[in-house]
mmCIF file of C-alpha atoms in Angstrom:
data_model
loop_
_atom_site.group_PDB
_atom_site.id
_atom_site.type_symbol
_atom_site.label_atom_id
_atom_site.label_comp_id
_atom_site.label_asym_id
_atom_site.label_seq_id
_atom_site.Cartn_x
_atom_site.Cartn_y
_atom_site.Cartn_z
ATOM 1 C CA UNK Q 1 34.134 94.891 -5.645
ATOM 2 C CA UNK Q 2 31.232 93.559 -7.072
ATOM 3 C CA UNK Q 3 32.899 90.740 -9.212
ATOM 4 C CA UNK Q 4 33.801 89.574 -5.910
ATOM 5 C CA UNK Q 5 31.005 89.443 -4.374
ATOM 6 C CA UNK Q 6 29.712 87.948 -7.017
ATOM 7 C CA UNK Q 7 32.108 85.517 -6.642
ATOM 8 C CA UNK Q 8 31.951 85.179 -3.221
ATOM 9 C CA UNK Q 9 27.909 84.143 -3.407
ATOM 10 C CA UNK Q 10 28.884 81.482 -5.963
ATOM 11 C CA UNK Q 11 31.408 80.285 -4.126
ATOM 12 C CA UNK Q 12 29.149 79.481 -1.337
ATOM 13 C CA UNK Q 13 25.758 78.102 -3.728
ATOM 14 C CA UNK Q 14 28.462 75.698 -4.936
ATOM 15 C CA UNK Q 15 29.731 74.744 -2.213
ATOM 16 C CA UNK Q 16 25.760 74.477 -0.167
ATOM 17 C CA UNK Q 17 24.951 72.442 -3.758
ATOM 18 C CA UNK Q 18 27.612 70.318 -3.409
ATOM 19 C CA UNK Q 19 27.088 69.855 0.779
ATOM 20 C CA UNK Q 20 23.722 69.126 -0.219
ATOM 21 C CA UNK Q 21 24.648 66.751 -2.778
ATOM 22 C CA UNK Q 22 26.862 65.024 -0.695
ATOM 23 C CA UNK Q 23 24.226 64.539 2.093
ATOM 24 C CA UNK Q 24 21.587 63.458 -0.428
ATOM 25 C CA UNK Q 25 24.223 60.680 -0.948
ATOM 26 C CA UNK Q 26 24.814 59.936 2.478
ATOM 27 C CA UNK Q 27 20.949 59.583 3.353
ATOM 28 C CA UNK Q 28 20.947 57.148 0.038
ATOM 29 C CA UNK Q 29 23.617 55.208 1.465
ATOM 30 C CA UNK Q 30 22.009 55.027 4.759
ATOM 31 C CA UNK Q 31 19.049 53.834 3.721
ATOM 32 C CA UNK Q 32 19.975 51.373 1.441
ATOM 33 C CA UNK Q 33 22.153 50.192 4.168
ATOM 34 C CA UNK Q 34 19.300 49.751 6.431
ATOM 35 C CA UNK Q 35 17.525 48.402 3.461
ATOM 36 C CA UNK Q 36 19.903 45.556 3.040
ATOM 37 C CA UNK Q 37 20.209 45.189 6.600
ATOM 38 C CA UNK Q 38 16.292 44.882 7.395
ATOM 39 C CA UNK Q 39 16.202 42.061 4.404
ATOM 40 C CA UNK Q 40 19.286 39.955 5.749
ATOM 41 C CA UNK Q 41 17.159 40.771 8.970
ATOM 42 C CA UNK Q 42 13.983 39.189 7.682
ATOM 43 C CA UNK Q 43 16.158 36.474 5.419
ATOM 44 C CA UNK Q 44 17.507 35.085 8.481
ATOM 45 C CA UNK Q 45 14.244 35.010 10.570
ATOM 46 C CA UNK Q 46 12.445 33.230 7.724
ATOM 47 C CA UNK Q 47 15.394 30.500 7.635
ATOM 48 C CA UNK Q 48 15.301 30.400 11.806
ATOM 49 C CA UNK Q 49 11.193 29.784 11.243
ATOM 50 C CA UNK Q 50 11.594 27.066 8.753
ATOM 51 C CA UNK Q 51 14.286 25.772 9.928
ATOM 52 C CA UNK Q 52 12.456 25.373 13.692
ATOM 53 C CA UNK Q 53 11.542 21.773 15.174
ATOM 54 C CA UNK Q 54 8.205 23.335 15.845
ATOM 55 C CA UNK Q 55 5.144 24.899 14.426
ATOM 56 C CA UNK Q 56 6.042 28.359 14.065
ATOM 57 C CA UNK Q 57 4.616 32.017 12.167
ATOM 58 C CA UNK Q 58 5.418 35.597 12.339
ATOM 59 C CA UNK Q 59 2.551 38.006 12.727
ATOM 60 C CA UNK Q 60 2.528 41.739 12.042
ATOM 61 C CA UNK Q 61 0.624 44.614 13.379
ATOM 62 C CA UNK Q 62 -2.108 44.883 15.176
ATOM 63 C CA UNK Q 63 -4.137 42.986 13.044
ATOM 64 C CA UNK Q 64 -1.790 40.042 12.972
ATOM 65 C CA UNK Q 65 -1.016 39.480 9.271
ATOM 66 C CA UNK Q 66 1.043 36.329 8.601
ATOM 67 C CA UNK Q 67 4.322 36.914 7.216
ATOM 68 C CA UNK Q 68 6.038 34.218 7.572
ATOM 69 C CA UNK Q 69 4.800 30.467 8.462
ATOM 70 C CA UNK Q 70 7.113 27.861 8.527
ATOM 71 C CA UNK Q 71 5.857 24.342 6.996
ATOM 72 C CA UNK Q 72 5.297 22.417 10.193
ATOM 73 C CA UNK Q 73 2.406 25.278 10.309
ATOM 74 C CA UNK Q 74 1.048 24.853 7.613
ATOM 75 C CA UNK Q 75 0.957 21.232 7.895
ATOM 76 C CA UNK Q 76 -1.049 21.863 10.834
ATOM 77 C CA UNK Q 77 -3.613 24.389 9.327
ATOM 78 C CA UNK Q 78 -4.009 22.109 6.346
ATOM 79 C CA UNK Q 79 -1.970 24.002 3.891
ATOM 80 C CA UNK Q 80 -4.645 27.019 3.706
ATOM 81 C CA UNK Q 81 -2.688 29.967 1.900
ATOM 82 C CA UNK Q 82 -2.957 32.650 4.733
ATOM 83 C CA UNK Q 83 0.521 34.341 4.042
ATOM 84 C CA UNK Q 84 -0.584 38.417 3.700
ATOM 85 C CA UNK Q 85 -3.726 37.554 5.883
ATOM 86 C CA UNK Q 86 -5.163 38.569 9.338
ATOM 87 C CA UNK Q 87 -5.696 35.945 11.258
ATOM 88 C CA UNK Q 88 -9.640 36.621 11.540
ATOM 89 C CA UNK Q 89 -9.547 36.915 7.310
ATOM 90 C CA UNK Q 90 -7.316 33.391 7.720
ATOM 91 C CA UNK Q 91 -9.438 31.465 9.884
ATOM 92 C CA UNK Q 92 -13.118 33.442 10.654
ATOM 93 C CA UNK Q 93 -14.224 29.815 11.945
ATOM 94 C CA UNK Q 94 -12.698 30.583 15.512
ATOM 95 C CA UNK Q 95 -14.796 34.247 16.350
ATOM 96 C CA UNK Q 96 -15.747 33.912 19.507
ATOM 97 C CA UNK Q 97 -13.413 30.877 20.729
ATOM 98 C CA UNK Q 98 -10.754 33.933 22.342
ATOM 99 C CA UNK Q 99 -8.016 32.961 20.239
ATOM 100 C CA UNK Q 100 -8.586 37.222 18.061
ATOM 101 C CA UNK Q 101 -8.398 38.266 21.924
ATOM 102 C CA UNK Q 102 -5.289 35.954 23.634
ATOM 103 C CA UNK Q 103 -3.265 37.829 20.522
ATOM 104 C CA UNK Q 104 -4.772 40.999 21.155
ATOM 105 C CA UNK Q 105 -3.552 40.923 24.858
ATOM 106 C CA UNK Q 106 -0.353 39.902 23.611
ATOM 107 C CA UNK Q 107 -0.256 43.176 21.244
ATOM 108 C CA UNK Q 108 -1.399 45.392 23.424
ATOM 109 C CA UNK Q 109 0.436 43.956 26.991
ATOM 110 C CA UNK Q 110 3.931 42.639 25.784
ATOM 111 C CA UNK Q 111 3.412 39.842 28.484
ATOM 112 C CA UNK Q 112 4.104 36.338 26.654
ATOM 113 C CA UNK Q 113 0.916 33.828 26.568
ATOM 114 C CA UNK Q 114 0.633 30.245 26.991
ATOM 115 C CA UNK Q 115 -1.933 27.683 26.170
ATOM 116 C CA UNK Q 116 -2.052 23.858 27.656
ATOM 117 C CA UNK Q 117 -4.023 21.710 25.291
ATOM 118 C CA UNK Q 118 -6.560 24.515 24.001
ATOM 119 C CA UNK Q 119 -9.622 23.143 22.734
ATOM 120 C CA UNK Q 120 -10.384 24.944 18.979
ATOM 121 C CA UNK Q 121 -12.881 24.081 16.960
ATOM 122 C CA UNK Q 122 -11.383 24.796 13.272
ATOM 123 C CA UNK Q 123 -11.822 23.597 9.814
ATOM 124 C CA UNK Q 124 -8.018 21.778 9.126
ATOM 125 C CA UNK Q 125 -8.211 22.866 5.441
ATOM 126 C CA UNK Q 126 -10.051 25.055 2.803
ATOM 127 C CA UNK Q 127 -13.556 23.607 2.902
ATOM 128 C CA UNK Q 128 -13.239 21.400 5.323
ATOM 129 C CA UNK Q 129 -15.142 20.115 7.907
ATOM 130 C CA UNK Q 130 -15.449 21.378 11.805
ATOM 131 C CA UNK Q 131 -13.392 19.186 13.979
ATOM 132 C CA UNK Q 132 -12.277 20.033 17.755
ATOM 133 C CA UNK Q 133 -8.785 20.009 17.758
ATOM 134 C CA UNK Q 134 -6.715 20.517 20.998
ATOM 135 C CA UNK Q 135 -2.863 22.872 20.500
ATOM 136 C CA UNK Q 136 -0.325 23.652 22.737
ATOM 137 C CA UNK Q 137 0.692 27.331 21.320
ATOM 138 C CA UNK Q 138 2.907 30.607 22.989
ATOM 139 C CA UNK Q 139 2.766 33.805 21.707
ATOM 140 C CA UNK Q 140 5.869 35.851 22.335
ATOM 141 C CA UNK Q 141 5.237 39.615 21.872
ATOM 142 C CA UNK Q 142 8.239 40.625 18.631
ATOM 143 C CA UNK Q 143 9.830 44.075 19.128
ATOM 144 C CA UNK Q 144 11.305 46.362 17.139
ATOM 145 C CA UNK Q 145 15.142 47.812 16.977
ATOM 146 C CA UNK Q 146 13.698 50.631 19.837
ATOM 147 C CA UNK Q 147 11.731 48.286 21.896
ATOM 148 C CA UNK Q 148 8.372 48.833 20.514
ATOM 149 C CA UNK Q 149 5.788 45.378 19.545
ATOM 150 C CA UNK Q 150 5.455 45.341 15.795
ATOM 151 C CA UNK Q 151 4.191 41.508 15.667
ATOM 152 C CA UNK Q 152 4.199 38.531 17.400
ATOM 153 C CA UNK Q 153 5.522 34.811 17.315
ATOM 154 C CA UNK Q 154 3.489 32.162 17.683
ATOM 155 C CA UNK Q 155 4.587 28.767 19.026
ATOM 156 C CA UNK Q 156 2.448 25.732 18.139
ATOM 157 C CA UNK Q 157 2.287 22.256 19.112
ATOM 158 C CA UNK Q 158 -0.864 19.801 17.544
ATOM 159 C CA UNK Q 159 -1.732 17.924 20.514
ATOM 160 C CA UNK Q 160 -4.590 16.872 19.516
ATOM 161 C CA UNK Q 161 -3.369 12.865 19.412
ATOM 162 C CA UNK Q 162 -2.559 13.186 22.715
ATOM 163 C CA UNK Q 163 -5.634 14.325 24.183
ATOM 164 C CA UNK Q 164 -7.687 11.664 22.868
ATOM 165 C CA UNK Q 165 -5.209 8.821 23.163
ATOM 166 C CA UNK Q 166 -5.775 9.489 26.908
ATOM 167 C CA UNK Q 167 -9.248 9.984 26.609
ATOM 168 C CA UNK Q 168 -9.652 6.683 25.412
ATOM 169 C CA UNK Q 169 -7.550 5.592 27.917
ATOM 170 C CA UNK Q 170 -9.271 7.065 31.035
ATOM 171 C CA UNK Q 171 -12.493 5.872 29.487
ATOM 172 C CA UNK Q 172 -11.249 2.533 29.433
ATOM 173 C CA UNK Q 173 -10.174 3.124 32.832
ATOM 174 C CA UNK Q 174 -13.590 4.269 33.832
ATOM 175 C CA UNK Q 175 -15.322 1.356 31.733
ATOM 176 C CA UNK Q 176 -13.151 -0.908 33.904
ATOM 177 C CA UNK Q 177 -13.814 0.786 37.495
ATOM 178 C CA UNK Q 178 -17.536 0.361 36.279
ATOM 179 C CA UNK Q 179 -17.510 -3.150 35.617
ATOM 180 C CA UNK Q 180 -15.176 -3.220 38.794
ATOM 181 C CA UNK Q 181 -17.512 -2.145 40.703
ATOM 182 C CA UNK Q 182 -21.226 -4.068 39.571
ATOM 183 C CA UNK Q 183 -18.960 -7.518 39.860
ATOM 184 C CA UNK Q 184 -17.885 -5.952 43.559
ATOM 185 C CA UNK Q 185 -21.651 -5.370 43.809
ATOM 186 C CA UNK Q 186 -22.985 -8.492 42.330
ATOM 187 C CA UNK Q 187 -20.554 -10.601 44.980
ATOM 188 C CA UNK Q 188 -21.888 -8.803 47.709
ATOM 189 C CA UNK Q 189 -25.441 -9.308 46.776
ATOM 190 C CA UNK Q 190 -24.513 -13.316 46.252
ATOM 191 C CA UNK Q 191 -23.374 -13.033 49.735
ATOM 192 C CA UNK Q 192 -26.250 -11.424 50.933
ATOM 193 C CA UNK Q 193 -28.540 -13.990 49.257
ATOM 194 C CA UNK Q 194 -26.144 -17.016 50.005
ATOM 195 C CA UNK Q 195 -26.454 -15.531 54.073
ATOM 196 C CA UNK Q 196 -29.951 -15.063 53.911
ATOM 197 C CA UNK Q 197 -30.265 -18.995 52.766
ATOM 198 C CA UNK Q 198 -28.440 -20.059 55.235
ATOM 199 C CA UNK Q 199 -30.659 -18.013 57.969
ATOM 200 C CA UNK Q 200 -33.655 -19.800 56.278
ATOM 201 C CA UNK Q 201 -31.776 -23.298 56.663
ATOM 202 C CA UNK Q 202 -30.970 -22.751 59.973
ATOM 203 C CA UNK Q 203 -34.083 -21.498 61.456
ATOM 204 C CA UNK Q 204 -36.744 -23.601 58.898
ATOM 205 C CA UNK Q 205 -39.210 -25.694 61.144
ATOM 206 C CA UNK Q 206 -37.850 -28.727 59.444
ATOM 207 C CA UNK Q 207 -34.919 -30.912 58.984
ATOM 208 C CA UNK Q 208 -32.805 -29.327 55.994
ATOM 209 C CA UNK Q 209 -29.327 -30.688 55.060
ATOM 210 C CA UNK Q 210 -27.707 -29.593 51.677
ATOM 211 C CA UNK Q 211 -25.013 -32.132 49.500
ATOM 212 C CA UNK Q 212 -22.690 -31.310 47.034
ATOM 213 C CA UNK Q 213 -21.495 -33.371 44.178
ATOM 214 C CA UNK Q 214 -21.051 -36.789 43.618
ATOM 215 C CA UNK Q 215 -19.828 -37.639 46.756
ATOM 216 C CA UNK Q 216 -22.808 -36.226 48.512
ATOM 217 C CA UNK Q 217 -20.318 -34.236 50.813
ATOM 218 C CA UNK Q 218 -22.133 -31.860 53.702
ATOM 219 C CA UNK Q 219 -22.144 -28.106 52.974
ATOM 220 C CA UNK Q 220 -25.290 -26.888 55.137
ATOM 221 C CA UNK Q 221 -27.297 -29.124 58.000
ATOM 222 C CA UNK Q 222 -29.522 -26.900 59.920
ATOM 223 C CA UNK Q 223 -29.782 -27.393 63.885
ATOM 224 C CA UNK Q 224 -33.137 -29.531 63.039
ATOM 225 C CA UNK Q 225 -31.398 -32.212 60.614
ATOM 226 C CA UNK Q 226 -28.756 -32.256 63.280
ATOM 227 C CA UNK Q 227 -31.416 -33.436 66.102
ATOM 228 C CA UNK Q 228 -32.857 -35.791 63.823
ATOM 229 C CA UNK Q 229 -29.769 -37.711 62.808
ATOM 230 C CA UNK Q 230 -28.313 -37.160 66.491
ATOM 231 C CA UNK Q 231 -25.078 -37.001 64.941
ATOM 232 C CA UNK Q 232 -22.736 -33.759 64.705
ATOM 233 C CA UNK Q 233 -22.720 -33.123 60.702
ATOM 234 C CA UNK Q 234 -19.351 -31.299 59.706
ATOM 235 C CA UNK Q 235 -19.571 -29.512 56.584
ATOM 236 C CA UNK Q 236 -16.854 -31.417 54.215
ATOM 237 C CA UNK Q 237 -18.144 -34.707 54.996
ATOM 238 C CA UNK Q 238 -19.502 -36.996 52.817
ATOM 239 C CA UNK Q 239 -23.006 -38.908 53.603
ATOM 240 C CA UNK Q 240 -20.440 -42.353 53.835
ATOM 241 C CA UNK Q 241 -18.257 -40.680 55.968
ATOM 242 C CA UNK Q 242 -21.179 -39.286 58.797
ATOM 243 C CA UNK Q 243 -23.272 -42.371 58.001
ATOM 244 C CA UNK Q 244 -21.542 -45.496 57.275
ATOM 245 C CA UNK Q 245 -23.912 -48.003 58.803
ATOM 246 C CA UNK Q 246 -26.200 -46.935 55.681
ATOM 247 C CA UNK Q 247 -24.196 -48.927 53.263
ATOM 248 C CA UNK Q 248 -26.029 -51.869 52.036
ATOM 249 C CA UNK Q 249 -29.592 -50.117 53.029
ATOM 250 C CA UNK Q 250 -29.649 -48.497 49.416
ATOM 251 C CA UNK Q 251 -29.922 -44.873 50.679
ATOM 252 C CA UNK Q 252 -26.010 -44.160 48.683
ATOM 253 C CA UNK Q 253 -27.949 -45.318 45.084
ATOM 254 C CA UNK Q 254 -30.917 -43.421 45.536
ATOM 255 C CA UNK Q 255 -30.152 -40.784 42.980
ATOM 256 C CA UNK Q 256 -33.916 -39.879 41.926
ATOM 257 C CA UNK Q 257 -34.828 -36.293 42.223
ATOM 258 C CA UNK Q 258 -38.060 -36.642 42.903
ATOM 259 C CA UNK Q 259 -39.958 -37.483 45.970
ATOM 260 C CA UNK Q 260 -39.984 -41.422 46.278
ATOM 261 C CA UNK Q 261 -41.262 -43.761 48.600
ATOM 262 C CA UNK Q 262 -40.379 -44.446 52.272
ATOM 263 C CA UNK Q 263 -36.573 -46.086 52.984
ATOM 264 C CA UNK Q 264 -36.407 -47.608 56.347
ATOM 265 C CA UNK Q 265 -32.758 -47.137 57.713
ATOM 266 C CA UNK Q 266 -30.866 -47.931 60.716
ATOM 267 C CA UNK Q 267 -29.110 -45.309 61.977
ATOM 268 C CA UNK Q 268 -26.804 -45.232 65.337
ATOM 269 C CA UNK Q 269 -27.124 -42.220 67.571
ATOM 270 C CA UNK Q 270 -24.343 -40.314 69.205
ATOM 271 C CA UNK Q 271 -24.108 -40.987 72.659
ATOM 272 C CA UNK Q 272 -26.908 -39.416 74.469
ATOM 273 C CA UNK Q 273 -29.545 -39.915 71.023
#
């Protein structure tokens, strides 16, 4: 009876040995299963990332380590090696421009973020200089197999270009309202003065008739000049034209500038002068 009893209790530690045997094999199988399946997993999101027409990284945890950066990113950040890196350890030049807390949200909410033409100011490579640089960029919150965030992808477009390119064009836009605006200015004030010369002409206490070019044609002749002449002067005219019983009585030659001496001239008088 004892023998099989004995025998028995074997029976049953070989069979528990081999049952746990078995599983041990099973949970090896499993997890190099899962194994192979989270590297094909990560093989073919580092070929989706490089392969991308954008600007593109993979960050992980709450710290946001790059693991993967495609090389449209890099190109961007100047080739800086920042693969196993937080982005604060990556690039500490941004503290305090909200770019640690738009991907902190993004952790901690799920919601997806967007960013028009975000000014950064950010050193471009290892030791370079401080430039502002203006990016397009989304962050879409990365989840795991049960729905939890483990990381984030980040979107990014350099649009740096195109922010100034229409800088300088809205300046030049400005530059020409500006200059738009003092010639709009400066004709109004020539108006202005050429209006307040006229008022002078037309209300000096003495004859005052103004002639312009070589043909001595009429532009201004105040109400005084008009009384004096007693003819009606029509801007246009030339001195021949309003006067041509003055030819031969050398007023047409006399071309000095300067006061000279007395002409006599004959002049006839409208009707009525």
């Amino acid at each position: 009876m004892q023998d099989v009893t004995a025998i028995v209790q074997l029976t049953r530690r070989r069979r528990t040995a081999e049952h746990g045997e078995s599983t041990a094999r099973e949970e090896a199988r499993l997890s190099a299963m899962q194994a192979e399946t989270q590297a094909r997993a990560e093989a073919r999101l580092r070929r989706v990332c490089e392969q991308a027409p954008v600007a593109m990284c993979v960050l992980r945890g709450p710290e946001h380590v790059y693991e993967v950066a495609n090389s449209r990113y890099l190109e961007i950040v100047g080739h800086r090696p920042i693969i196993g890196l937080s982005v604060r350890e990556a690039f500490p030049e941004i503290a305090g421009q909200g770019i640690y807390e738009l991907l902190d949200d993004t952790y901690t909410s799920g919601q997806r973020c967007y960013a028009h033409e975000r000014p950064i100011t950010v050193a471009r490579g290892p030791g370079g200089a401080l430039e502002e640089v203006f990016y397009d960029f989304v962050y879409e919150p990365l989840l795991d197999a049960d729905g939890a965030i483990e990381g984030i992808t980040a979107v990014v477009t350099d649009a740096t270009e195109r922010v100034r390119a229409r800088a300088v064009v809205e300046q030049a836009e400005a530059e020409h309202e500006r200059l738009t605006a003092l010639e709009r200015a400066a004709g109004q004030r020539a108006e202005a003065a050429e209006a307040l010369l006229r008022r002078v002409y037309q209300q000096a206490p003495v004859a005052i008739a103004v002639l312009r070019g070589s043909e001595h044609r009429f532009e201004v002749a105040n109400p005084r000049y008009v009384e004096l002449v007693g003819k009606q002067v029509t801007p246009g005219r030339s001195v021949r034209q309003v006067f041509p019983e003055l030819g031969g009585q050398g007023i047409f030659g006399y071309e000095r500038r300067d006061t000279g001496p007395e002409l006599r001239a004959v002049l006839y008088y409208q009707a009525g002068g």
